[in-house]
């Protein structure tokens, strides 16, 4: 793991060629933080902390280590994506950190879930490269050496340094998203309990969408405002993840405003134009799923406009002020 750069697994002979060695645990300075700048995934030199077991997801530490920073010292000092190797370095470290973070959220337990990131593309005069988390590995214990690098034809360009790993069964689904959402650069798959339970709100289990409206967190999922109706497509689960590809494609095409697809009795796929956007949208969707489930328990349909409330159609700001 990348916990504040403290995992130094160098052998007594000084060999750094094996899994868990080299950049992922030692050579990469711990103050380098993956960030998207102008649409490009970069390692940004700064005093920001790693996502780690003790620090959580934070740019400003608690002042307990030399890596902690105050706001006045949190400005970046340079961009380090001059070549393909540095971009790969950023993507691999970021996937490992995201997987650990999602495990802590309860979204990737039992080796479930996964993350894919792609970098490059025509705007950078570089071929697209797709990085994917492996299958069957404890997500909280991942390191960058576990990550696969593929091209857009799904051919492995650089295998993991860790031996005997398999590509995620989600791999065909990452590519469906990248094909039909061409601006997406990050896809997240979770086994969130809130997502799974939200697919069961319809007792007949035939609903094609989960509808949500008039909740503030709608602003966090992209393309929607508080009083819009969000339709999140639901597809049926299959015995194997790769068998979902055709259904996922159809859902993405049928619901162009949704940045996520639910899988009944399974979980969620969500994407964004950057890893930051994908992560924050994933968090926002999960909040909405939890809200929908709890509202149903209260006898409230999350897909219906409220009959009473602080905002009703036809009322302007002056009317509300007069009533108060």
mmCIF file of C-alpha atoms in Angstrom:
data_model
loop_
_atom_site.group_PDB
_atom_site.id
_atom_site.type_symbol
_atom_site.label_atom_id
_atom_site.label_comp_id
_atom_site.label_asym_id
_atom_site.label_seq_id
_atom_site.Cartn_x
_atom_site.Cartn_y
_atom_site.Cartn_z
ATOM 1 C CA UNK A 1 0.000 0.000 0.000
ATOM 2 C CA UNK A 2 0.975 3.613 -0.398
ATOM 3 C CA UNK A 3 0.574 4.679 3.185
ATOM 4 C CA UNK A 4 2.642 7.880 3.425
ATOM 5 C CA UNK A 5 5.538 6.259 1.575
ATOM 6 C CA UNK A 6 6.428 4.121 4.569
ATOM 7 C CA UNK A 7 6.301 0.706 2.907
ATOM 8 C CA UNK A 8 9.879 0.151 1.823
ATOM 9 C CA UNK A 9 10.192 -3.474 0.723
ATOM 10 C CA UNK A 10 13.777 -3.436 -0.460
ATOM 11 C CA UNK A 11 15.597 -6.710 0.110
ATOM 12 C CA UNK A 12 18.841 -6.997 2.067
ATOM 13 C CA UNK A 13 20.741 -7.095 -1.210
ATOM 14 C CA UNK A 14 19.171 -3.813 -2.269
ATOM 15 C CA UNK A 15 17.242 -5.458 -5.124
ATOM 16 C CA UNK A 16 14.236 -3.413 -6.237
ATOM 17 C CA UNK A 17 13.224 -5.492 -9.247
ATOM 18 C CA UNK A 18 10.538 -7.657 -7.660
ATOM 19 C CA UNK A 19 6.875 -6.951 -6.989
ATOM 20 C CA UNK A 20 6.291 -4.391 -4.286
ATOM 21 C CA UNK A 21 9.642 -2.748 -4.991
ATOM 22 C CA UNK A 22 10.749 0.196 -7.077
ATOM 23 C CA UNK A 23 8.473 3.115 -7.867
ATOM 24 C CA UNK A 24 5.334 1.820 -6.238
ATOM 25 C CA UNK A 25 6.848 1.698 -2.783
ATOM 26 C CA UNK A 26 10.198 3.387 -2.790
ATOM 27 C CA UNK A 27 11.346 5.369 -5.802
ATOM 28 C CA UNK A 28 8.227 7.535 -6.025
ATOM 29 C CA UNK A 29 8.566 10.426 -3.601
ATOM 30 C CA UNK A 30 5.637 10.351 -1.164
ATOM 31 C CA UNK A 31 4.733 13.979 -1.713
ATOM 32 C CA UNK A 32 3.767 13.387 -5.363
ATOM 33 C CA UNK A 33 0.000 13.362 -5.726
ATOM 34 C CA UNK A 34 -1.930 12.282 -8.862
ATOM 35 C CA UNK A 35 -4.139 15.113 -10.088
ATOM 36 C CA UNK A 36 -5.929 16.060 -13.300
ATOM 37 C CA UNK A 37 -4.769 19.339 -14.819
ATOM 38 C CA UNK A 38 -6.347 20.585 -18.059
ATOM 39 C CA UNK A 39 -7.687 17.139 -18.791
ATOM 40 C CA UNK A 40 -4.384 15.342 -18.243
ATOM 41 C CA UNK A 41 -3.529 12.915 -15.473
ATOM 42 C CA UNK A 42 -0.316 14.133 -13.893
ATOM 43 C CA UNK A 43 1.893 13.712 -10.882
ATOM 44 C CA UNK A 44 1.915 17.112 -9.248
ATOM 45 C CA UNK A 45 4.808 17.841 -6.937
ATOM 46 C CA UNK A 46 3.543 19.356 -3.715
ATOM 47 C CA UNK A 47 3.344 18.954 0.043
ATOM 48 C CA UNK A 48 0.086 17.035 -0.267
ATOM 49 C CA UNK A 49 -0.165 13.709 1.477
ATOM 50 C CA UNK A 50 -0.811 10.325 -0.036
ATOM 51 C CA UNK A 51 -4.139 8.705 0.501
ATOM 52 C CA UNK A 52 -3.167 6.319 3.287
ATOM 53 C CA UNK A 53 -4.408 4.290 6.190
ATOM 54 C CA UNK A 54 -3.654 7.041 8.680
ATOM 55 C CA UNK A 55 -4.456 10.104 6.594
ATOM 56 C CA UNK A 56 -7.536 9.211 4.584
ATOM 57 C CA UNK A 57 -8.180 11.196 1.431
ATOM 58 C CA UNK A 58 -6.727 14.568 2.244
ATOM 59 C CA UNK A 59 -4.492 17.229 0.811
ATOM 60 C CA UNK A 60 -3.908 18.894 4.156
ATOM 61 C CA UNK A 61 -2.549 16.747 6.965
ATOM 62 C CA UNK A 62 -3.005 16.932 10.703
ATOM 63 C CA UNK A 63 0.501 18.220 11.398
ATOM 64 C CA UNK A 64 1.699 14.898 12.753
ATOM 65 C CA UNK A 65 4.345 14.079 10.147
ATOM 66 C CA UNK A 66 6.840 15.954 8.021
ATOM 67 C CA UNK A 67 4.607 15.285 5.011
ATOM 68 C CA UNK A 68 1.730 17.264 6.483
ATOM 69 C CA UNK A 69 1.112 20.678 5.012
ATOM 70 C CA UNK A 70 -0.714 23.851 5.849
ATOM 71 C CA UNK A 71 -2.798 25.647 3.248
ATOM 72 C CA UNK A 72 -0.097 28.218 2.579
ATOM 73 C CA UNK A 73 2.331 25.449 1.579
ATOM 74 C CA UNK A 74 -0.042 23.275 -0.454
ATOM 75 C CA UNK A 75 0.691 24.824 -3.825
ATOM 76 C CA UNK A 76 2.176 22.511 -6.432
ATOM 77 C CA UNK A 77 5.789 22.844 -7.474
ATOM 78 C CA UNK A 78 5.765 21.310 -10.905
ATOM 79 C CA UNK A 79 4.192 18.948 -13.402
ATOM 80 C CA UNK A 80 5.906 15.614 -13.906
ATOM 81 C CA UNK A 81 4.184 13.948 -16.869
ATOM 82 C CA UNK A 82 6.847 14.568 -19.473
ATOM 83 C CA UNK A 83 6.801 11.009 -20.769
ATOM 84 C CA UNK A 84 4.725 7.841 -20.955
ATOM 85 C CA UNK A 85 6.515 6.265 -18.006
ATOM 86 C CA UNK A 86 5.526 9.097 -15.683
ATOM 87 C CA UNK A 87 1.918 8.968 -16.850
ATOM 88 C CA UNK A 88 1.870 5.222 -16.221
ATOM 89 C CA UNK A 89 3.407 5.829 -12.808
ATOM 90 C CA UNK A 90 0.620 8.240 -11.908
ATOM 91 C CA UNK A 91 -2.144 5.951 -13.174
ATOM 92 C CA UNK A 92 -0.859 2.860 -11.381
ATOM 93 C CA UNK A 93 -0.382 4.591 -8.048
ATOM 94 C CA UNK A 94 -3.762 6.267 -8.331
ATOM 95 C CA UNK A 95 -5.654 3.028 -9.032
ATOM 96 C CA UNK A 96 -4.067 1.392 -5.988
ATOM 97 C CA UNK A 97 -4.996 4.347 -3.788
ATOM 98 C CA UNK A 98 -8.561 4.538 -5.103
ATOM 99 C CA UNK A 99 -9.106 0.822 -4.533
ATOM 100 C CA UNK A 100 -7.883 1.140 -0.956
ATOM 101 C CA UNK A 101 -10.133 4.154 -0.404
ATOM 102 C CA UNK A 102 -13.197 2.376 -1.793
ATOM 103 C CA UNK A 103 -12.462 -0.663 0.366
ATOM 104 C CA UNK A 104 -12.544 1.620 3.422
ATOM 105 C CA UNK A 105 -15.924 2.889 2.226
ATOM 106 C CA UNK A 106 -17.259 -0.670 2.135
ATOM 107 C CA UNK A 107 -17.588 -0.612 -1.650
ATOM 108 C CA UNK A 108 -14.843 -3.104 -2.543
ATOM 109 C CA UNK A 109 -14.811 -5.800 0.132
ATOM 110 C CA UNK A 110 -14.105 -9.452 -0.588
ATOM 111 C CA UNK A 111 -11.898 -8.491 -3.584
ATOM 112 C CA UNK A 112 -14.975 -7.009 -5.294
ATOM 113 C CA UNK A 113 -15.170 -3.833 -7.338
ATOM 114 C CA UNK A 114 -12.463 -2.190 -9.393
ATOM 115 C CA UNK A 115 -11.126 0.898 -11.141
ATOM 116 C CA UNK A 116 -9.910 1.674 -14.652
ATOM 117 C CA UNK A 117 -8.105 4.807 -15.814
ATOM 118 C CA UNK A 118 -7.032 5.737 -19.314
ATOM 119 C CA UNK A 119 -4.439 8.315 -20.285
ATOM 120 C CA UNK A 120 -3.112 9.766 -23.516
ATOM 121 C CA UNK A 121 -5.287 10.306 -26.560
ATOM 122 C CA UNK A 122 -5.210 12.624 -29.589
ATOM 123 C CA UNK A 123 -5.079 15.800 -27.511
ATOM 124 C CA UNK A 124 -1.712 14.665 -26.127
ATOM 125 C CA UNK A 125 -0.414 13.174 -29.383
ATOM 126 C CA UNK A 126 -0.101 9.872 -27.556
ATOM 127 C CA UNK A 127 -2.005 6.610 -28.004
ATOM 128 C CA UNK A 128 -4.668 5.808 -25.451
ATOM 129 C CA UNK A 129 -3.476 3.497 -22.690
ATOM 130 C CA UNK A 130 -5.887 1.785 -20.326
ATOM 131 C CA UNK A 131 -4.912 0.786 -16.783
ATOM 132 C CA UNK A 132 -7.043 -1.756 -14.929
ATOM 133 C CA UNK A 133 -7.060 -3.263 -11.458
ATOM 134 C CA UNK A 134 -6.574 -7.054 -11.396
ATOM 135 C CA UNK A 135 -9.116 -9.695 -10.453
ATOM 136 C CA UNK A 136 -9.323 -11.531 -7.152
ATOM 137 C CA UNK A 137 -6.956 -9.335 -5.156
ATOM 138 C CA UNK A 138 -7.666 -7.641 -1.840
ATOM 139 C CA UNK A 139 -8.359 -4.071 -2.837
ATOM 140 C CA UNK A 140 -7.008 -2.615 0.408
ATOM 141 C CA UNK A 141 -3.678 -4.357 -0.196
ATOM 142 C CA UNK A 142 -3.064 -3.336 -3.803
ATOM 143 C CA UNK A 143 0.101 -1.669 -5.031
ATOM 144 C CA UNK A 144 0.870 -0.169 -8.413
ATOM 145 C CA UNK A 145 2.818 -3.270 -9.434
ATOM 146 C CA UNK A 146 -0.489 -5.185 -9.500
ATOM 147 C CA UNK A 147 -2.026 -3.065 -12.286
ATOM 148 C CA UNK A 148 -2.365 -4.091 -15.947
ATOM 149 C CA UNK A 149 -1.632 -1.676 -18.799
ATOM 150 C CA UNK A 150 -3.543 -2.296 -22.048
ATOM 151 C CA UNK A 151 -4.062 -0.590 -25.393
ATOM 152 C CA UNK A 152 -7.450 0.300 -26.872
ATOM 153 C CA UNK A 153 -7.617 -3.119 -28.548
ATOM 154 C CA UNK A 154 -7.519 -4.733 -25.078
ATOM 155 C CA UNK A 155 -4.052 -6.126 -25.649
ATOM 156 C CA UNK A 156 -1.729 -6.152 -22.639
ATOM 157 C CA UNK A 157 1.067 -3.640 -23.204
ATOM 158 C CA UNK A 158 2.725 -3.945 -19.799
ATOM 159 C CA UNK A 159 1.730 -6.805 -17.476
ATOM 160 C CA UNK A 160 1.834 -6.448 -13.691
ATOM 161 C CA UNK A 161 5.203 -7.016 -12.046
ATOM 162 C CA UNK A 162 3.386 -9.099 -9.468
ATOM 163 C CA UNK A 163 3.145 -12.640 -10.917
ATOM 164 C CA UNK A 164 0.061 -14.820 -11.431
ATOM 165 C CA UNK A 165 -2.517 -12.045 -11.617
ATOM 166 C CA UNK A 166 -5.557 -12.091 -13.896
ATOM 167 C CA UNK A 167 -7.279 -9.199 -15.617
ATOM 168 C CA UNK A 168 -10.504 -8.102 -14.014
ATOM 169 C CA UNK A 169 -13.684 -9.654 -15.400
ATOM 170 C CA UNK A 170 -14.848 -6.028 -15.652
ATOM 171 C CA UNK A 171 -12.318 -5.309 -18.413
ATOM 172 C CA UNK A 172 -14.808 -5.619 -21.332
ATOM 173 C CA UNK A 173 -17.126 -3.235 -19.495
ATOM 174 C CA UNK A 174 -14.445 -0.567 -19.060
ATOM 175 C CA UNK A 175 -14.080 -0.574 -22.831
ATOM 176 C CA UNK A 176 -17.829 -0.298 -23.402
ATOM 177 C CA UNK A 177 -17.830 2.900 -21.351
ATOM 178 C CA UNK A 178 -14.765 4.316 -23.127
ATOM 179 C CA UNK A 179 -16.354 3.602 -26.525
ATOM 180 C CA UNK A 180 -19.792 5.043 -25.835
ATOM 181 C CA UNK A 181 -18.671 7.826 -23.493
ATOM 182 C CA UNK A 182 -15.593 8.957 -25.437
ATOM 183 C CA UNK A 183 -14.675 11.752 -23.000
ATOM 184 C CA UNK A 184 -14.559 9.389 -20.004
ATOM 185 C CA UNK A 185 -11.096 8.702 -18.572
ATOM 186 C CA UNK A 186 -12.021 6.861 -15.369
ATOM 187 C CA UNK A 187 -14.557 4.116 -14.622
ATOM 188 C CA UNK A 188 -15.361 2.837 -11.134
ATOM 189 C CA UNK A 189 -17.222 -0.352 -10.216
ATOM 190 C CA UNK A 190 -18.492 -0.781 -6.660
ATOM 191 C CA UNK A 191 -20.348 -3.425 -4.688
ATOM 192 C CA UNK A 192 -21.947 -0.784 -2.506
ATOM 193 C CA UNK A 193 -24.747 -2.106 -0.298
ATOM 194 C CA UNK A 194 -26.707 1.094 -0.941
ATOM 195 C CA UNK A 195 -26.472 0.564 -4.705
ATOM 196 C CA UNK A 196 -27.512 -3.075 -4.456
ATOM 197 C CA UNK A 197 -30.494 -2.354 -2.200
ATOM 198 C CA UNK A 198 -31.623 0.517 -4.420
ATOM 199 C CA UNK A 199 -32.096 -1.947 -7.279
ATOM 200 C CA UNK A 200 -34.588 -3.872 -5.100
ATOM 201 C CA UNK A 201 -36.936 -0.981 -4.296
ATOM 202 C CA UNK A 202 -39.288 -2.317 -6.962
ATOM 203 C CA UNK A 203 -40.578 -5.589 -5.438
ATOM 204 C CA UNK A 204 -41.245 -7.016 -8.913
ATOM 205 C CA UNK A 205 -37.579 -6.433 -9.863
ATOM 206 C CA UNK A 206 -38.637 -5.330 -13.332
ATOM 207 C CA UNK A 207 -37.945 -1.594 -13.043
ATOM 208 C CA UNK A 208 -35.691 -0.321 -15.815
ATOM 209 C CA UNK A 209 -34.605 2.775 -13.881
ATOM 210 C CA UNK A 210 -34.252 4.184 -10.401
ATOM 211 C CA UNK A 211 -35.757 7.678 -10.386
ATOM 212 C CA UNK A 212 -34.661 10.380 -7.962
ATOM 213 C CA UNK A 213 -35.732 14.018 -7.760
ATOM 214 C CA UNK A 214 -35.702 17.015 -5.437
ATOM 215 C CA UNK A 215 -32.609 15.999 -3.500
ATOM 216 C CA UNK A 216 -29.681 18.388 -3.146
ATOM 217 C CA UNK A 217 -27.061 15.757 -3.972
ATOM 218 C CA UNK A 218 -28.414 15.536 -7.533
ATOM 219 C CA UNK A 219 -26.042 18.404 -8.245
ATOM 220 C CA UNK A 220 -23.119 16.054 -7.626
ATOM 221 C CA UNK A 221 -23.830 13.483 -10.345
ATOM 222 C CA UNK A 222 -23.472 15.672 -13.446
ATOM 223 C CA UNK A 223 -26.111 17.010 -15.865
ATOM 224 C CA UNK A 224 -28.765 17.445 -13.156
ATOM 225 C CA UNK A 225 -30.134 20.131 -10.827
ATOM 226 C CA UNK A 226 -32.065 19.806 -7.568
ATOM 227 C CA UNK A 227 -35.498 19.720 -9.237
ATOM 228 C CA UNK A 228 -34.569 17.518 -12.203
ATOM 229 C CA UNK A 229 -35.616 13.876 -12.364
ATOM 230 C CA UNK A 230 -32.553 11.632 -12.485
ATOM 231 C CA UNK A 231 -33.119 8.311 -14.239
ATOM 232 C CA UNK A 232 -30.419 5.765 -13.431
ATOM 233 C CA UNK A 233 -30.728 2.714 -15.693
ATOM 234 C CA UNK A 234 -30.876 -0.730 -14.079
ATOM 235 C CA UNK A 235 -29.688 -3.840 -15.900
ATOM 236 C CA UNK A 236 -30.088 -7.425 -14.746
ATOM 237 C CA UNK A 237 -27.137 -9.292 -13.317
ATOM 238 C CA UNK A 238 -25.490 -12.241 -15.068
ATOM 239 C CA UNK A 239 -23.417 -15.192 -13.816
ATOM 240 C CA UNK A 240 -20.247 -13.586 -15.181
ATOM 241 C CA UNK A 241 -19.341 -9.906 -15.275
ATOM 242 C CA UNK A 242 -18.282 -9.879 -18.929
ATOM 243 C CA UNK A 243 -21.793 -11.029 -19.927
ATOM 244 C CA UNK A 244 -23.090 -7.593 -18.915
ATOM 245 C CA UNK A 245 -21.381 -5.812 -21.814
ATOM 246 C CA UNK A 246 -24.326 -5.790 -24.256
ATOM 247 C CA UNK A 247 -26.778 -4.618 -21.596
ATOM 248 C CA UNK A 248 -24.381 -1.943 -20.381
ATOM 249 C CA UNK A 249 -23.956 -0.609 -23.904
ATOM 250 C CA UNK A 250 -27.718 -0.439 -24.430
ATOM 251 C CA UNK A 251 -28.240 1.373 -21.118
ATOM 252 C CA UNK A 252 -25.521 3.926 -21.837
ATOM 253 C CA UNK A 253 -27.015 4.675 -25.240
ATOM 254 C CA UNK A 254 -30.599 4.837 -23.957
ATOM 255 C CA UNK A 255 -29.832 7.183 -21.042
ATOM 256 C CA UNK A 256 -27.274 9.741 -22.265
ATOM 257 C CA UNK A 257 -27.739 12.045 -19.245
ATOM 258 C CA UNK A 258 -26.808 9.368 -16.711
ATOM 259 C CA UNK A 259 -23.172 8.874 -15.749
ATOM 260 C CA UNK A 260 -23.911 5.575 -14.021
ATOM 261 C CA UNK A 261 -25.618 2.222 -14.509
ATOM 262 C CA UNK A 262 -26.948 0.019 -11.713
ATOM 263 C CA UNK A 263 -26.709 -3.773 -11.888
ATOM 264 C CA UNK A 264 -29.581 -5.473 -10.080
ATOM 265 C CA UNK A 265 -28.541 -7.400 -6.952
ATOM 266 C CA UNK A 266 -24.930 -6.496 -7.743
ATOM 267 C CA UNK A 267 -23.664 -2.926 -7.689
ATOM 268 C CA UNK A 268 -22.799 0.149 -9.724
ATOM 269 C CA UNK A 269 -20.724 1.337 -12.680
ATOM 270 C CA UNK A 270 -19.945 5.062 -12.762
ATOM 271 C CA UNK A 271 -17.572 7.155 -14.871
ATOM 272 C CA UNK A 272 -16.229 10.664 -15.312
ATOM 273 C CA UNK A 273 -14.066 12.815 -17.550
ATOM 274 C CA UNK A 274 -11.390 12.749 -14.843
ATOM 275 C CA UNK A 275 -10.709 10.495 -11.876
ATOM 276 C CA UNK A 276 -11.784 13.300 -9.549
ATOM 277 C CA UNK A 277 -15.130 13.602 -11.323
ATOM 278 C CA UNK A 278 -15.688 9.844 -11.338
ATOM 279 C CA UNK A 279 -14.895 9.618 -7.614
ATOM 280 C CA UNK A 280 -17.101 12.518 -6.535
ATOM 281 C CA UNK A 281 -19.956 11.309 -8.722
ATOM 282 C CA UNK A 282 -19.620 7.822 -7.253
ATOM 283 C CA UNK A 283 -19.905 9.303 -3.768
ATOM 284 C CA UNK A 284 -22.916 11.402 -4.800
ATOM 285 C CA UNK A 285 -24.702 8.462 -6.403
ATOM 286 C CA UNK A 286 -24.156 6.370 -3.288
ATOM 287 C CA UNK A 287 -25.653 9.134 -1.156
ATOM 288 C CA UNK A 288 -28.703 9.216 -3.431
ATOM 289 C CA UNK A 289 -29.096 5.432 -3.288
ATOM 290 C CA UNK A 290 -29.010 5.494 0.500
ATOM 291 C CA UNK A 291 -31.542 8.333 0.480
ATOM 292 C CA UNK A 292 -33.884 6.442 -1.865
ATOM 293 C CA UNK A 293 -33.786 3.306 0.292
ATOM 294 C CA UNK A 294 -34.421 5.212 3.518
ATOM 295 C CA UNK A 295 -37.153 7.326 1.912
ATOM 296 C CA UNK A 296 -38.930 4.151 0.784
ATOM 297 C CA UNK A 297 -38.846 2.895 4.385
ATOM 298 C CA UNK A 298 -40.571 6.155 5.376
ATOM 299 C CA UNK A 299 -43.224 5.736 2.694
ATOM 300 C CA UNK A 300 -41.742 8.418 0.418
ATOM 301 C CA UNK A 301 -41.105 7.788 -3.286
ATOM 302 C CA UNK A 302 -37.732 9.303 -4.233
ATOM 303 C CA UNK A 303 -38.908 9.710 -7.829
ATOM 304 C CA UNK A 304 -41.878 11.979 -7.058
ATOM 305 C CA UNK A 305 -41.871 15.720 -6.551
ATOM 306 C CA UNK A 306 -42.702 16.773 -2.978
ATOM 307 C CA UNK A 307 -46.249 18.018 -2.395
ATOM 308 C CA UNK A 308 -45.027 20.543 0.182
ATOM 309 C CA UNK A 309 -41.629 21.994 0.853
ATOM 310 C CA UNK A 310 -39.311 24.984 0.837
ATOM 311 C CA UNK A 311 -39.520 25.214 -2.939
ATOM 312 C CA UNK A 312 -42.546 24.766 -5.160
ATOM 313 C CA UNK A 313 -42.932 25.464 -8.852
ATOM 314 C CA UNK A 314 -44.477 28.851 -9.564
ATOM 315 C CA UNK A 315 -42.995 30.541 -6.526
ATOM 316 C CA UNK A 316 -40.239 33.083 -6.979
ATOM 317 C CA UNK A 317 -37.785 34.405 -4.437
ATOM 318 C CA UNK A 318 -39.942 37.434 -3.564
ATOM 319 C CA UNK A 319 -42.937 35.227 -2.744
ATOM 320 C CA UNK A 320 -40.861 33.116 -0.373
ATOM 321 C CA UNK A 321 -39.435 36.200 1.354
ATOM 322 C CA UNK A 322 -42.926 37.643 1.946
ATOM 323 C CA UNK A 323 -44.118 34.383 3.530
ATOM 324 C CA UNK A 324 -41.243 34.373 5.991
#
